[in-house]
Short mmCIF file of C-alpha atoms in Angstrom, two decimals:
data_model
loop_
_atom_site.label_atom_id
_atom_site.label_comp_id
_atom_site.label_asym_id
_atom_site.label_seq_id
_atom_site.Cartn_x
_atom_site.Cartn_y
_atom_site.Cartn_z
CA UNK A 1 117.50 58.36 71.63
CA UNK A 2 119.13 54.93 71.75
CA UNK A 3 122.53 56.16 70.55
CA UNK A 4 123.86 58.38 73.31
CA UNK A 5 122.90 58.39 76.97
CA UNK A 6 122.10 61.71 78.59
CA UNK A 7 125.25 62.71 80.54
CA UNK A 8 123.41 62.72 83.88
CA UNK A 9 121.38 59.54 83.39
CA UNK A 10 123.78 56.96 84.81
CA UNK A 11 124.57 59.16 87.82
CA UNK A 12 120.83 59.55 88.45
CA UNK A 13 120.27 55.78 88.27
CA UNK A 14 123.16 55.16 90.68
CA UNK A 15 121.70 57.67 93.15
CA UNK A 16 118.22 56.12 92.87
CA UNK A 17 119.73 52.71 93.59
CA UNK A 18 121.50 54.07 96.68
CA UNK A 19 118.15 55.42 97.86
CA UNK A 20 116.56 52.01 97.19
CA UNK A 21 114.15 53.53 94.68
CA UNK A 22 113.19 50.97 92.04
CA UNK A 23 113.44 52.03 88.40
CA UNK A 24 111.25 50.54 85.70
CA UNK A 25 111.85 51.54 82.07
CA UNK A 26 108.72 51.76 79.93
CA UNK A 27 109.45 52.12 76.24
CA UNK A 28 107.57 52.27 72.95
CA UNK A 29 110.44 50.42 71.32
CA UNK A 30 109.09 47.78 68.96
CA UNK A 31 112.01 45.52 69.79
CA UNK A 32 112.03 42.80 72.42
CA UNK A 33 113.38 43.45 75.92
CA UNK A 34 116.67 41.58 75.47
CA UNK A 35 117.56 43.78 72.47
CA UNK A 36 116.85 46.92 74.46
CA UNK A 37 118.72 45.65 77.52
CA UNK A 38 121.78 45.09 75.33
CA UNK A 39 121.42 48.64 73.98
CA UNK A 40 121.29 50.01 77.53
CA UNK A 41 124.44 48.04 78.40
CA UNK A 42 126.20 49.62 75.38
CA UNK A 43 125.17 53.01 76.77
CA UNK A 44 126.72 52.14 80.13
CA UNK A 45 123.47 51.34 81.94
CA UNK A 46 123.88 47.96 83.59
CA UNK A 47 120.87 45.84 84.53
CA UNK A 48 121.63 46.19 88.25
CA UNK A 49 120.56 49.86 87.98
CA UNK A 50 116.94 49.09 87.13
CA UNK A 51 114.26 46.64 88.18
CA UNK A 52 112.87 45.84 84.75
CA UNK A 53 112.26 47.03 81.22
CA UNK A 54 108.91 46.81 79.43
CA UNK A 55 108.71 47.50 75.71
CA UNK A 56 105.80 47.70 73.29
CA UNK A 57 107.68 45.18 71.16
CA UNK A 58 107.87 42.66 73.98
CA UNK A 59 104.20 43.06 74.86
CA UNK A 60 103.27 42.74 71.17
CA UNK A 61 105.39 39.60 70.86
CA UNK A 62 103.70 38.06 73.90
CA UNK A 63 100.27 38.91 72.49
CA UNK A 64 101.24 37.22 69.22
CA UNK A 65 102.69 34.23 71.09
CA UNK A 66 99.46 33.88 73.08
CA UNK A 67 101.22 34.34 76.42
CA UNK A 68 99.73 37.76 77.22
CA UNK A 69 96.00 38.00 77.80
CA UNK A 70 95.84 41.77 77.36
CA UNK A 71 94.25 41.37 73.94
CA UNK A 72 93.05 37.79 74.09
CA UNK A 73 89.55 38.94 73.11
CA UNK A 74 90.73 40.43 69.81
CA UNK A 75 89.75 37.60 67.48
CA UNK A 76 91.65 39.07 64.50
CA UNK A 77 94.92 38.46 66.35
CA UNK A 78 93.92 35.19 67.95
CA UNK A 79 92.70 33.66 64.67
CA UNK A 80 95.51 34.89 62.39
CA UNK A 81 97.80 32.26 60.88
CA UNK A 82 99.85 34.35 58.42
CA UNK A 83 101.54 37.71 58.99
CA UNK A 84 103.33 40.38 56.99
CA UNK A 85 105.76 42.41 59.09
CA UNK A 86 106.72 46.02 58.45
CA UNK A 87 109.95 45.95 60.35
CA UNK A 88 113.31 47.18 61.54
CA UNK A 89 115.37 45.14 59.05
CA UNK A 90 118.06 43.97 61.45
CA UNK A 91 115.95 41.78 63.75
CA UNK A 92 112.74 40.97 61.86
CA UNK A 93 113.49 37.29 61.27
CA UNK A 94 114.64 36.83 64.88
CA UNK A 95 111.50 38.57 66.20
CA UNK A 96 109.20 36.26 64.24
CA UNK A 97 111.24 33.06 64.66
CA UNK A 98 109.37 31.46 67.57
CA UNK A 99 105.90 32.80 66.79
CA UNK A 100 103.18 30.49 65.42
CA UNK A 101 102.71 32.34 62.11
CA UNK A 102 103.60 31.81 58.50
CA UNK A 103 105.43 34.85 57.18
CA UNK A 104 103.76 35.96 53.94
CA UNK A 105 103.11 38.91 51.64
CA UNK A 106 99.99 41.10 51.88
CA UNK A 107 98.00 38.97 49.45
CA UNK A 108 98.03 36.06 51.93
CA UNK A 109 98.31 37.86 55.29
CA UNK A 110 95.67 37.50 58.00
CA UNK A 111 97.48 40.13 60.06
CA UNK A 112 99.87 43.03 59.46
CA UNK A 113 102.48 43.71 62.13
CA UNK A 114 103.91 47.23 62.16
CA UNK A 115 107.21 47.23 64.06
CA UNK A 116 109.21 49.65 61.92
CA UNK A 117 109.42 51.44 58.60
CA UNK A 118 112.69 50.10 57.19
CA UNK A 119 111.84 46.65 55.83
CA UNK A 120 109.16 44.27 54.71
CA UNK A 121 109.31 40.74 56.05
CA UNK A 122 107.04 38.64 53.90
CA UNK A 123 108.58 35.71 52.11
CA UNK A 124 111.98 37.31 52.84
CA UNK A 125 113.32 40.38 54.61
CA UNK A 126 113.88 43.23 52.19
CA UNK A 127 114.77 46.86 52.87
CA UNK A 128 112.00 49.28 52.06
CA UNK A 129 110.81 52.84 52.64
CA UNK A 130 107.40 54.16 53.62
CA UNK A 131 106.72 54.89 49.95
CA UNK A 132 107.55 51.25 49.08
CA UNK A 133 104.94 50.06 51.58
CA UNK A 134 101.96 51.52 49.72
CA UNK A 135 101.58 48.56 47.35
CA UNK A 136 101.41 46.05 50.21
CA UNK A 137 99.18 48.33 52.28
CA UNK A 138 96.73 48.77 49.39
CA UNK A 139 96.48 45.00 48.84
CA UNK A 140 95.87 44.42 52.56
CA UNK A 141 93.44 47.35 52.84
CA UNK A 142 91.27 45.93 50.03
CA UNK A 143 91.12 42.66 51.98
CA UNK A 144 90.40 44.39 55.33
CA UNK A 145 93.43 42.79 57.01
CA UNK A 146 93.86 43.95 60.65
CA UNK A 147 97.08 45.68 61.71
CA UNK A 148 98.83 45.34 65.08
CA UNK A 149 101.13 48.31 65.76
CA UNK A 150 104.02 47.54 68.11
CA UNK A 151 104.98 51.20 68.50
CA UNK A 152 102.29 53.89 68.17
CA UNK A 153 104.77 56.75 67.69
CA UNK A 154 104.24 58.76 64.51
CA UNK A 155 107.58 60.60 64.59
CA UNK A 156 110.92 59.65 66.10
CA UNK A 157 111.59 60.86 69.65
CA UNK A 158 114.86 62.42 68.48
CA UNK A 159 112.99 64.59 65.98
CA UNK A 160 114.42 62.97 62.86
CA UNK A 161 112.01 62.89 59.96
CA UNK A 162 112.03 59.13 59.42
CA UNK A 163 108.55 57.65 59.87
CA UNK A 164 107.46 55.41 62.70
CA UNK A 165 104.93 52.55 62.89
CA UNK A 166 102.17 54.90 64.08
CA UNK A 167 102.52 56.82 60.82
CA UNK A 168 102.31 53.55 58.91
CA UNK A 169 98.97 52.86 60.66
CA UNK A 170 97.73 56.31 59.66
CA UNK A 171 98.70 55.64 56.05
CA UNK A 172 96.96 52.27 56.12
CA UNK A 173 93.75 53.96 57.30
CA UNK A 174 94.10 56.61 54.54
CA UNK A 175 94.24 53.77 52.01
CA UNK A 176 91.01 52.29 53.35
CA UNK A 177 92.38 49.75 55.81
CA UNK A 178 90.67 49.12 59.16
CA UNK A 179 91.70 51.02 62.27
CA UNK A 180 94.88 49.58 63.76
CA UNK A 181 95.26 47.88 67.13
CA UNK A 182 97.94 49.81 69.07
CA UNK A 183 100.32 48.54 71.75
CA UNK A 184 102.26 51.21 73.65
CA UNK A 185 102.00 54.42 75.50
#
C-alpha cells in the first residue's frame, strides 16, 4: 500500500536474492521510478534486492518525453503542445519540469494527463477533489481533448474510497470526453 511493507516481504526478497532469482517490480503508480525507489527504501527494501522497477508513471513520462515508442503512433500525444495535469499535488511540478509542454488550464490544453485525483496543475498547482475536476473536465470534453491516464486503477489498492485516475477517465467519458489512452496493467 506504499505506507507499510508486508512483514514477510523483505525476508522473501532476501531469499529470492540468495537463490539468484531476479525480481522486477511492476506498478501502476503514476509516479516516476526514482520516487517509488525512494519509497521502497523507506520501507526497508533496498535496491540490491530487486533488478528493476517499472511504473505506469515512468512509462507515461517517457511517452510524453518522446523517448518511448510504445505509443509513438498516437498523434494526439505526439502533436500536443499544452497539457493540464490532474495530479498527486506533491510532485506535479517536478514530474512536468523536463517535458516539452506548456502547462495550461483546460481551455488551452491539447492533452489531459491523469496522474492522480488530488490536484490540478494548470497555470499553478492547486489542491482539488474529484468534484472540483468537473468544471475542467467539461471544458475539455466540449473541445474533445484527449486524455492520457498514467494509472488505470479506479479504486485504491488498499480499499480506501479515494478515487484514482481510472475513475477520472470514466468521469471524463460520462461528461462526453473521448475515450482515454491508458498506460498500466
